[in-house]
Coordinates of C-alpha atoms and ligand atoms in Angstrom, one line a residue:
X1 CA 127.3 121.6 117.6
X2 CA 124.5 124.2 117.9
X3 CA 123.4 125.0 121.4
X4 CA 120.7 127.2 123.1
X5 CA 118.3 129.0 120.7
X6 CA 120.3 127.8 117.7
X7 CA 119.6 124.1 118.5
X8 CA 117.0 122.2 116.4
X9 CA 115.9 125.0 114.2
X10 CA 112.6 124.6 112.4
X11 CA 113.2 123.4 108.8
X12 CA 112.2 126.3 106.7
X13 CA 115.1 125.9 104.4
X14 CA 116.8 129.1 105.7
X15 CA 118.5 128.6 109.1
X16 CA 119.1 132.3 109.8
X17 CA 115.5 133.1 109.1
X18 CA 114.4 130.2 111.4
X19 CA 116.5 131.7 114.2
X20 CA 115.2 135.2 113.5
X21 CA 111.6 133.9 113.6
X22 CA 112.2 131.8 116.7
X23 CA 113.7 134.8 118.6
X24 CA 110.9 137.1 117.4
X25 CA 108.3 134.8 118.9
X26 CA 110.2 134.0 122.2
X27 CA 110.7 137.7 122.8
X28 CA 107.0 137.9 123.2
X29 CA 107.5 136.0 126.4
X30 CA 109.5 139.1 127.6
X31 CA 113.1 137.7 127.4
X32 CA 116.1 139.9 126.8
X33 CA 118.8 139.0 124.3
X34 CA 121.1 138.3 127.2
X35 CA 118.7 135.7 128.6
X36 CA 118.3 134.1 125.1
X37 CA 122.1 133.6 124.8
X38 CA 122.2 131.4 128.0
X39 CA 122.1 127.6 128.1
X40 CA 118.5 126.6 127.9
X41 CA 117.3 124.2 130.6
X42 CA 113.9 122.7 129.9
X43 CA 111.7 121.8 132.8
X44 CA 109.1 119.0 132.1
X45 CA 106.1 120.4 133.8
X46 CA 103.7 117.5 134.8
X47 CA 101.2 119.5 136.7
X48 CA 97.6 118.5 136.1
X49 CA 94.4 119.5 138.0
X50 CA 93.6 115.7 138.0
X51 CA 96.9 114.8 139.6
X52 CA 97.1 115.4 143.4
X53 CA 100.4 113.6 143.5
X54 CA 101.8 116.5 141.4
X55 CA 100.0 119.3 143.3
X56 CA 103.3 120.8 144.3
X57 CA 104.8 120.9 140.8
X58 CA 104.3 124.7 140.3
X59 CA 106.4 125.2 143.5
X60 CA 109.0 122.8 142.2
X61 CA 109.2 124.5 138.9
X62 CA 109.8 127.9 140.6
X63 CA 112.6 126.3 142.8
X64 CA 114.2 124.6 139.8
X65 CA 114.0 127.9 137.8
X66 CA 115.8 129.6 140.7
X67 CA 118.5 127.1 140.6
X68 CA 119.0 127.3 136.9
X69 CA 119.2 131.1 137.0
X70 CA 121.7 131.0 139.9
X71 CA 124.0 129.0 137.6
X72 CA 123.5 131.3 134.6
X73 CA 121.0 129.3 132.6
X74 CA 117.6 130.1 131.1
X75 CA 114.9 127.8 132.5
X76 CA 111.9 127.2 130.3
X77 CA 109.1 124.8 131.4
X78 CA 106.8 123.0 129.0
X79 CA 104.0 120.4 129.5
X80 CA 103.9 116.7 128.8
X81 CA 101.1 114.2 129.6
X82 CA 100.5 113.8 133.3
X83 CA 99.3 110.5 134.7
X84 CA 97.5 109.8 138.0
X85 CA 96.5 106.3 139.0
X86 CA 92.9 107.1 139.6
X87 CA 92.3 109.2 136.5
X88 CA 93.5 107.1 133.6
X89 CA 90.8 104.8 132.1
X90 CA 91.3 101.9 131.5
X91 CA 94.6 102.1 133.5
X92 CA 97.5 104.4 133.7
X93 CA 99.9 101.7 132.5
X94 CA 98.0 101.9 129.1
X95 CA 99.4 105.5 128.8
X96 CA 102.9 105.1 130.2
X97 CA 104.4 104.6 126.8
X98 CA 102.4 107.5 125.4
X99 CA 103.8 109.7 128.0
X100 CA 107.3 108.4 127.3
X101 CA 106.8 109.1 123.6
X102 CA 105.5 112.6 124.4
X103 CA 108.6 113.2 126.6
X104 CA 111.1 111.9 124.1
X105 CA 109.6 113.8 121.2
X106 CA 109.2 117.1 123.1
X107 CA 112.7 117.0 124.4
X108 CA 114.0 116.3 120.9
X109 CA 111.8 119.0 119.3
X110 CA 112.8 121.9 121.6
X111 CA 116.2 123.7 121.8
X112 CA 117.2 122.2 125.1
X113 CA 120.8 122.0 126.4
X114 CA 119.6 119.9 129.4
X115 CA 116.2 119.0 130.9
X116 CA 114.8 118.6 134.4
X117 CA 112.2 115.9 134.6
X118 CA 109.5 116.3 137.3
X119 CA 107.9 112.9 138.1
X120 CA 105.9 111.6 141.0
X121 CA 102.9 109.4 140.5
X122 CA 103.6 105.8 139.6
X123 CA 104.0 105.8 135.8
X124 CA 105.5 109.3 135.5
X125 CA 109.0 108.6 136.6
X126 CA 109.5 105.5 134.3
X127 CA 107.8 107.3 131.4
X128 CA 110.1 110.4 131.8
X129 CA 113.2 108.3 132.2
X130 CA 112.3 106.1 129.2
X131 CA 111.7 109.2 127.1
X132 CA 114.9 111.0 128.3
X133 CA 116.9 107.8 127.7
X134 CA 115.8 107.7 124.1
X135 CA 116.1 111.4 123.5
X136 CA 119.7 111.4 124.5
X137 CA 119.8 115.0 125.9
X138 CA 121.4 115.6 129.3
X139 CA 118.7 115.0 131.9
X140 CA 118.2 115.0 135.7
X141 CA 115.2 113.8 137.7
X142 CA 113.3 115.6 140.4
X143 CA 110.2 114.0 142.1
X144 CA 107.3 115.6 143.8
X145 CA 108.0 113.5 146.9
X146 CA 105.8 111.4 149.2
X147 CA 102.7 112.8 150.9
X148 CA 102.6 112.9 154.7
X149 CA 100.7 110.2 156.6
X150 CA 97.2 111.0 157.7
X151 CA 95.2 109.9 160.7
X152 CA 91.8 108.6 161.4
X153 CA 90.5 108.3 164.9
X154 CA 94.0 108.1 166.4
X155 CA 95.2 105.6 163.8
X156 CA 98.0 106.6 161.5
X157 CA 97.0 105.9 157.9
X158 CA 98.2 106.7 154.4
X159 CA 97.6 105.9 150.8
X160 CA 97.3 103.4 149.6
X161 CA 98.1 100.3 151.7
X162 CA 95.6 101.5 154.3
X163 CA 93.0 102.2 151.5
X164 CA 93.1 98.5 150.7
X165 CA 93.3 97.3 154.2
X166 CA 90.3 99.4 155.3
X167 CA 88.3 98.5 152.2
X168 CA 88.9 94.9 153.0
X169 CA 87.6 95.4 156.5
X170 CA 84.5 97.2 155.0
X171 CA 83.9 94.3 152.7
X172 CA 84.2 91.9 155.6
X173 CA 81.6 93.9 157.5
X174 CA 84.1 94.9 160.2
X175 CA 83.6 98.6 159.7
X176 CA 80.6 100.6 158.8
X177 CA 79.8 102.7 155.7
X178 CA 80.2 105.9 157.6
X179 CA 83.6 104.7 158.9
X180 CA 84.9 104.0 155.4
X181 CA 83.6 107.3 154.2
X182 CA 85.3 109.1 157.0
X183 CA 88.6 107.3 156.4
X184 CA 88.3 108.2 152.8
X185 CA 88.6 111.8 153.7
X186 CA 91.7 111.3 155.7
X187 CA 93.7 108.8 153.7
X188 CA 95.3 111.3 151.3
X189 CA 96.0 114.4 153.5
X190 CA 97.8 116.5 151.0
X191 CA 100.2 116.9 148.0
X192 CA 102.6 114.2 147.0
X193 CA 102.8 110.6 145.9
X194 CA 101.6 107.7 148.0
X195 CA 103.5 107.6 151.3
X196 CA 104.1 103.9 151.5
X197 CA 106.5 101.7 149.5
X198 CA 104.2 101.7 146.5
X199 CA 105.3 102.1 143.0
X200 CA 105.9 105.9 143.2
X201 CA 108.2 105.5 146.2
X202 CA 109.9 102.6 144.6
X203 CA 110.5 104.4 141.4
X204 CA 111.7 107.5 143.3
X205 CA 114.3 105.5 145.3
X206 CA 115.3 103.5 142.2
X207 CA 115.7 106.8 140.3
X208 CA 118.1 108.0 143.0
X209 CA 119.9 104.7 143.1
X210 CA 120.3 104.6 139.3
X211 CA 122.1 108.0 139.6
X212 CA 119.5 110.2 137.7
X213 CA 118.6 112.2 140.8
X214 CA 120.7 114.2 143.3
X215 CA 121.3 112.5 146.7
X216 CA 118.4 112.5 149.1
X217 CA 115.8 113.1 146.4
X218 CA 113.9 109.9 146.8
X219 CA 112.4 110.3 150.3
X220 CA 112.0 114.0 151.0
X221 CA 108.3 114.7 151.6
X222 CA 106.4 116.8 149.1
X223 CA 105.6 119.5 151.6
X224 CA 109.0 119.7 153.2
X225 CA 111.3 122.7 152.6
X226 CA 114.1 120.3 151.9
X227 CA 112.1 119.3 148.7
X228 CA 112.3 122.9 147.4
X229 CA 116.0 123.1 148.3
X230 CA 116.6 119.8 146.5
X231 CA 114.7 121.2 143.4
X232 CA 116.8 124.3 143.4
X233 CA 120.0 122.3 143.5
X234 CA 118.7 120.1 140.7
X235 CA 118.2 123.2 138.6
X236 CA 121.7 124.4 139.3
X237 CA 123.2 121.0 138.5
X238 CA 121.2 120.8 135.2
X239 CA 123.3 123.8 133.9
X240 CA 126.5 121.9 134.7
X241 CA 125.2 118.8 133.0
X242 CA 124.4 120.9 129.9
X243 CA 128.0 122.1 129.7
X244 CA 129.5 118.6 130.5
X245 CA 127.1 117.0 127.9
X246 CA 126.4 114.0 130.1
X247 CA 123.6 112.0 128.6
X248 CA 121.2 109.6 130.3
X249 CA 123.0 106.6 128.6
X250 CA 126.2 107.6 130.4
X251 CA 124.5 107.5 133.7
X252 CA 122.0 104.6 133.3
X253 CA 124.6 101.9 132.6
X254 CA 124.2 98.2 133.3
X255 CA 126.0 98.9 136.7
X256 CA 123.5 101.6 137.5
X257 CA 120.5 99.4 136.7
X258 CA 122.1 96.7 138.9
X259 CA 122.2 99.2 141.8
X260 CA 118.5 100.1 141.2
X261 CA 117.6 96.4 141.2
X262 CA 119.5 95.8 144.4
X263 CA 117.6 98.7 146.0
X264 CA 114.3 97.3 144.6
X265 CA 114.9 94.0 146.5
X266 CA 116.1 95.8 149.7
X267 CA 113.3 98.2 150.1
X268 CA 110.4 95.7 149.7
X269 CA 109.6 97.6 146.5
X270 CA 106.8 97.4 144.1
X271 CA 106.6 94.6 141.5
X272 CA 105.9 97.4 139.0
X273 CA 109.5 98.6 139.6
X274 CA 110.6 95.4 137.8
X275 CA 108.5 96.1 134.7
X276 CA 109.4 99.8 134.5
X277 CA 113.2 99.3 135.0
X278 CA 113.1 96.5 132.4
X279 CA 111.5 99.0 129.9
X280 CA 114.0 101.7 130.8
X281 CA 116.9 99.4 130.3
X282 CA 115.5 98.2 127.0
X283 CA 115.6 101.8 125.7
X284 CA 119.4 101.7 126.2
X285 CA 120.0 98.3 124.7
X286 CA 120.3 96.6 128.1
X287 CA 118.4 93.3 128.6
X288 CA 116.9 92.4 132.0
X289 CA 118.3 89.2 133.4
X290 CA 115.5 87.6 135.4
X291 CA 117.7 84.8 136.8
X292 CA 120.3 87.3 138.0
X293 CA 117.5 89.4 139.6
X294 CA 116.2 86.3 141.4
X295 CA 119.7 85.4 142.6
X296 CA 120.0 89.0 144.0
X297 CA 116.8 88.3 145.9
X298 CA 118.3 85.3 147.6
X299 CA 121.2 87.4 148.9
X300 CA 119.9 90.9 149.3
X301 CA 117.7 91.2 152.4
X302 CA 114.7 93.5 152.9
X303 CA 116.1 96.3 155.1
X304 CA 113.2 98.7 155.3
X305 CA 110.3 98.6 157.7
X306 CA 107.7 100.3 155.5
X307 CA 104.2 99.5 154.5
X308 CA 103.0 97.3 152.8
X309 CA 105.7 94.9 154.0
X310 CA 106.2 96.7 157.3
X311 CA 104.7 99.5 159.5
X312 CA 106.3 102.9 158.6
X313 CA 105.8 105.6 156.0
X314 CA 108.1 107.4 153.6
X315 CA 108.3 110.5 155.9
X316 CA 109.8 108.1 158.5
X317 CA 112.4 107.0 156.0
X318 CA 113.3 110.6 155.3
X319 CA 113.7 111.2 159.1
X320 CA 115.8 108.1 159.3
X321 CA 118.3 109.5 156.7
X322 CA 116.7 108.5 153.4
X323 CA 118.0 106.2 150.7
X324 CA 121.7 106.6 151.7
X325 CA 121.1 104.8 155.0
X326 CA 119.9 101.8 152.9
X327 CA 122.9 102.2 150.5
X328 CA 125.4 102.2 153.3
X329 CA 124.1 98.7 154.3
X330 CA 124.0 97.5 150.7
X331 CA 127.6 98.4 149.9
X332 CA 128.8 94.8 149.4
X333 CA 126.1 94.3 146.7
X334 CA 126.5 97.6 144.9
X335 CA 128.5 98.7 141.9
X336 CA 130.1 101.7 143.7
X337 CA 131.8 103.1 140.6
X338 CA 128.6 103.8 138.8
X339 CA 128.3 107.4 137.9
X340 CA 125.5 109.7 139.0
X341 CA 124.2 113.1 137.8
X342 CA 126.0 114.8 140.7
X343 CA 129.3 114.2 138.9
X344 CA 130.4 111.8 141.7
X345 CA 130.1 108.0 141.7
X346 CA 127.5 106.3 143.9
X347 CA 130.3 105.1 146.2
X348 CA 131.6 108.7 146.5
X349 CA 128.1 109.9 147.4
X350 CA 127.8 107.3 150.1
X351 CA 131.2 108.3 151.5
X352 CA 130.2 112.0 151.4
X353 CA 126.9 111.5 153.2
X354 CA 126.2 112.5 156.9
X355 CA 127.0 110.1 159.7
X356 CA 124.1 107.8 160.7
X357 CA 122.0 108.3 163.8
X358 CA 119.8 106.1 165.9
X359 CA 116.7 105.2 164.0
X360 CA 114.3 102.2 163.6
X361 CA 113.2 102.3 160.0
X362 CA 116.3 101.0 158.2
X363 CA 117.6 97.7 159.5
X364 CA 121.2 96.5 159.2
X365 CA 122.5 93.9 156.7
X366 CA 123.4 91.6 159.6
X367 CA 120.0 91.9 161.3
X368 CA 117.6 92.6 158.4
X369 CA 113.9 93.3 158.4
X370 CA 113.5 90.1 156.3
X371 CA 116.4 87.8 155.3
X372 CA 115.2 87.4 151.7
X373 CA 114.7 90.1 149.1
X374 CA 111.3 91.5 148.2
X375 CA 110.7 89.5 145.1
X376 CA 111.1 86.1 143.6
X377 CA 110.9 85.1 139.9
X378 CA 108.8 82.0 139.2
X379 CA 108.6 79.8 136.1
X380 CA 106.8 76.6 135.3
X381 CA 104.3 75.2 132.8
X382 CA 101.9 78.1 133.7
X383 CA 104.5 80.8 133.1
X384 CA 107.1 79.7 130.5
X385 CA 108.5 83.3 130.3
X386 CA 108.2 84.0 134.0
X387 CA 106.1 85.4 136.7
X388 CA 106.8 87.3 139.9
X389 CA 105.7 87.2 143.5
X390 CA 106.4 89.8 146.2
X391 CA 107.4 87.4 148.9
X392 CA 108.0 90.1 151.4
X393 CA 104.3 91.0 151.4
X394 CA 103.0 87.4 151.2
X395 CA 101.8 85.0 153.9
X396 CA 104.5 82.5 155.0
X397 CA 101.9 79.7 155.3
X398 CA 100.9 80.0 151.6
X399 CA 104.4 80.1 150.1
X400 CA 104.1 76.4 149.4
X401 CA 100.6 75.6 148.5
X402 CA 98.5 73.4 146.2
X403 CA 94.9 74.2 145.6
X404 CA 91.9 73.9 143.3
X405 CA 91.7 76.6 140.6
X406 CA 88.8 79.0 140.6
X407 CA 89.0 80.8 137.2
X408 CA 87.7 84.2 136.2
X409 CA 87.8 85.0 132.5
X410 CA 88.5 88.7 132.9
X411 CA 87.9 91.7 135.1
X412 CA 84.1 91.9 134.3
X413 CA 83.7 88.2 135.1
X414 CA 85.6 88.8 138.3
X415 CA 83.4 91.7 139.3
X416 CA 80.2 89.9 138.5
X417 CA 81.0 86.7 140.4
X418 CA 83.6 87.2 143.2
X419 CA 81.0 88.2 145.8
X420 CA 78.2 85.9 144.7
X421 CA 77.0 83.7 147.5
X422 CA 76.8 80.9 144.9
X423 CA 80.5 81.0 144.1
X424 CA 82.0 77.6 144.9
X425 CA 85.2 78.6 146.7
X426 CA 87.2 77.8 149.8
X427 CA 90.1 79.4 151.5
X428 CA 92.4 76.7 150.1
X429 CA 91.5 77.3 146.5
X430 CA 93.7 79.3 144.1
X431 CA 92.0 82.3 142.5
X432 CA 92.9 82.7 138.8
X433 CA 92.4 85.9 136.8
X434 CA 93.2 85.9 133.1
X435 CA 92.8 88.3 130.1
X436 CA 94.3 91.0 132.3
X437 CA 97.7 91.3 130.7
X438 CA 99.1 94.0 128.4
X439 CA 96.9 93.0 125.5
X440 CA 94.1 91.2 127.3
X441 CA 92.9 94.0 129.5
X442 CA 94.3 96.1 127.8
X443 CA 97.1 97.9 129.6
X444 CA 97.8 95.3 132.2
X445 CA 95.8 97.0 135.0
X446 CA 96.5 96.5 138.7
X447 CA 93.8 93.9 139.0
X448 CA 96.1 91.2 140.3
X449 CA 95.1 92.0 143.8
X450 CA 92.0 89.9 143.4
X451 CA 89.7 90.6 146.3
X452 CA 89.0 87.8 148.8
X453 CA 85.5 86.5 148.0
X454 CA 83.1 88.3 150.3
X455 CA 81.7 85.2 152.0
X456 CA 85.3 84.1 152.8
X457 CA 86.3 87.6 154.0
X458 CA 83.3 87.5 156.3
X459 CA 84.6 84.3 157.8
X460 CA 87.9 86.0 158.5
X461 CA 90.0 84.9 155.5
X462 CA 92.6 87.6 154.8
X463 CA 94.8 85.9 152.2
X464 CA 94.6 83.3 149.5
X465 CA 96.9 82.3 146.7
X466 CA 95.9 84.4 143.7
X467 CA 97.5 84.3 140.3
X468 CA 97.1 86.4 137.1
X469 CA 98.7 88.0 134.1
X470 CA 97.9 91.4 135.6
X471 CA 100.0 93.8 137.7
X472 CA 99.4 94.8 141.4
X473 CA 99.7 98.1 143.1
X474 CA 102.9 98.4 145.0
X475 CA 100.8 99.3 148.0
X476 CA 99.0 95.9 148.1
X477 CA 99.9 92.8 149.9
X478 CA 99.1 89.1 149.9
X479 CA 100.3 85.8 148.3
X480 CA 99.8 87.0 144.8
X481 CA 101.6 85.8 141.7
X482 CA 101.7 88.4 138.9
X483 CA 102.9 89.2 135.4
X484 CA 102.5 85.6 134.2
X485 CA 104.1 85.6 130.7
X486 CA 103.1 85.0 128.0
X487 CA 99.7 86.4 128.9
X488 CA 96.5 84.4 128.3
X489 CA 95.1 86.8 125.6
X490 CA 98.0 85.7 123.3
X491 CA 97.6 82.0 124.1
X492 CA 99.8 81.7 127.2
X493 CA 99.1 78.6 129.3
X494 CA 96.9 80.6 131.7
X495 CA 94.3 80.6 128.9
X496 CA 94.0 76.9 129.2
X497 CA 93.3 76.6 133.0
X498 CA 89.9 75.3 134.0
X499 CA 88.1 75.6 137.3
X500 CA 88.9 72.5 139.2
X501 CA 92.4 72.0 137.9
X502 CA 95.1 71.8 140.6
X503 CA 97.7 74.6 140.8
X504 CA 100.9 74.4 142.8
X505 CA 102.9 77.4 144.1
X506 CA 106.4 76.7 145.5
X507 CA 108.2 79.9 146.1
X508 CA 111.3 78.2 147.5
X509 CA 111.4 76.0 144.4
X510 CA 110.6 79.1 142.2
X511 CA 107.8 77.3 140.4
X512 CA 104.1 77.9 139.6
X513 CA 102.7 74.9 137.8
X514 CA 99.4 73.5 136.6
X515 CA 98.9 69.8 137.3
X516 CA 97.5 68.9 133.9
X517 CA 99.2 66.6 131.4
X518 CA 100.8 68.0 128.3
X519 CA 98.4 65.9 126.1
X520 CA 95.4 67.5 127.9
X521 CA 96.9 71.0 127.5
X522 CA 97.5 70.3 123.8
X523 CA 93.9 69.2 123.4
X524 CA 92.6 72.3 125.2
X525 CA 94.8 74.5 123.0
X526 CA 93.2 73.0 119.9
X527 CA 89.8 74.5 120.9
X528 CA 91.1 77.7 122.4
X529 CA 89.8 80.9 120.9
X530 CA 91.4 84.3 121.5
X531 CA 89.2 86.8 123.3
X532 CA 87.0 89.2 121.3
X533 CA 88.7 92.3 119.9
X534 CA 88.7 95.4 122.2
X535 CA 86.4 98.3 121.3
X536 CA 88.5 100.8 119.3
X537 CA 91.2 98.2 118.5
X538 CA 91.1 99.2 114.8
X539 CA 92.4 102.7 115.1
X540 CA 94.4 105.3 117.0
X541 CA 96.5 104.8 120.1
X542 CA 94.6 101.6 121.0
X543 CA 95.7 100.0 117.7
X544 CA 99.3 101.1 118.1
X545 CA 99.3 99.7 121.7
X546 CA 97.8 96.3 120.9
X547 CA 100.0 95.8 117.9
X548 CA 103.3 96.7 119.4
X549 CA 103.3 96.3 123.2
X550 CA 105.7 93.7 124.5
X551 CA 105.0 91.2 127.3
X552 CA 105.8 91.8 131.0
X553 CA 109.1 90.1 130.8
X554 CA 110.3 92.8 128.3
X555 CA 108.8 95.7 130.3
X556 CA 105.6 96.3 128.2
X557 CA 107.3 98.9 126.1
X558 CA 106.4 99.3 122.4
X559 CA 108.7 97.0 120.4
X560 CA 109.7 99.8 118.1
X561 CA 110.9 102.0 120.9
X562 CA 113.4 99.4 122.4
X563 CA 116.9 99.9 121.3
X564 CA 117.4 97.4 118.5
X565 CA 120.8 96.1 119.5
X566 CA 120.9 94.7 123.0
X567 CA 124.6 95.0 124.1
X568 CA 124.5 94.1 127.8
X569 CA 122.4 92.5 130.5
X570 CA 121.5 93.6 134.1
X571 CA 121.6 93.1 137.0
X572 CA 125.2 91.9 137.1
X573 CA 124.9 89.0 139.6
Ligands
FES1 FE1 99.9 108.8 142.7 FE2 99.8 106.7 144.5 S1 98.2 107.6 143.3 S2 101.5 107.8 143.8

């Protein structure tokens, strides 16, 4: 098989000419013939001036290049789409699959013997791993790392759990406009991804647990020198992966996904981790088993005291020893024989790790932070294909609750009425948001964190049962049911709910149900009309997205990008 510069030659109909031309152009970059004979290690450069979570990517590229050259390879970086949560209208999730396609096609188009993927902000790690899984070229993950916590008037704060908490206080009139502006200047104190157990931290730790990143990579802060050392080692290891020919499919096995799902439950991780890992698995013909994941959640406790479920930040997890401290406690639940990009199994990496020290961030299996896992999977007549609740960030008193539905028909309707003094709502009601799923929004935005109506917030109400077909930021908290499938825009039962209906949530019983007879629901379905077409739905990426995106229970990938033959399920529980 061709390697290095001879790989994937442009199809001119004359391979020697194609090689001659390729070398002629690449020599304009100043390379010697010696350099061009080396294994070529691509570095996916996701720097963007809009993406503060990737501010340190240029430093990482240099460190990775150093590592590649120390091992005798030739590093070459190239760009793909970079996604930041706050700079992606209508929502970054709308572009995750586009970034995955960009990654897959660029890896395939270039003469790469191996590739280093630099992720960080929420959608980037899953997009890179989805693309690399489909491309089938040896790949290894590096992340930008979490940002440090900031402070505001002696209070330790960080993006973005505290963004939401402080905004909630501002809405309730507890803090002034100048206070919220002041806090806004301190919440994101520097480079790196959000420093709580949001989606970025969740995906970084899952990326390490699944074996695609060298040990310790998940928690090292972005600005720490350890991050650069880790990047250098990643570059060095990429050269070995190139010669060994280890592909992502050989690392991301059903056992490896199982380990990632165990970690997701144990870290109080983001519900987005569920969707992303489902999509990643789908690229490799591995089907997500929601029942097995739910069973895991009944056995695997939450071990980590990090926001939004707890009090600490990712820099504290790094000081406590990082992911391996969690893995040591999780050993009975893990598939220890799963391979990793280091060349050792996950179990061997745990054995090779440093001895533990006294710390207060990672709890023990016998005395966990919370006895149940982070998430529970719900079904019922409102969610025939499932829904999820992050029980570790929910209010205990609302875990079993029946209330009157107050329905919002979409994000615009929510924004126009939620703070109206005329809104008929009490703290016992259930707030319902629909038309916010993959097709309805479009892109399934993080609007599931429905704000508490202003007049209730002013009375001191901090949580209510809220349900939707949307997602929620991993940094958010509350008794919030998400990912209801099928979504309302395709005629899921959520579309049929009316204000005044009774809705029951029973987390222990794993149900979310609408107290309306089947006959009445059938009558409502007769008169249901799908929402109006989105602007731009007839062309371009929007058309591709709307016609091919799958529902949340399949990971919201495009149907034509999933591996056609599903040969296994995960997690294995
Ligand atoms: Fe990038 Fe939170 S906005 S990780």
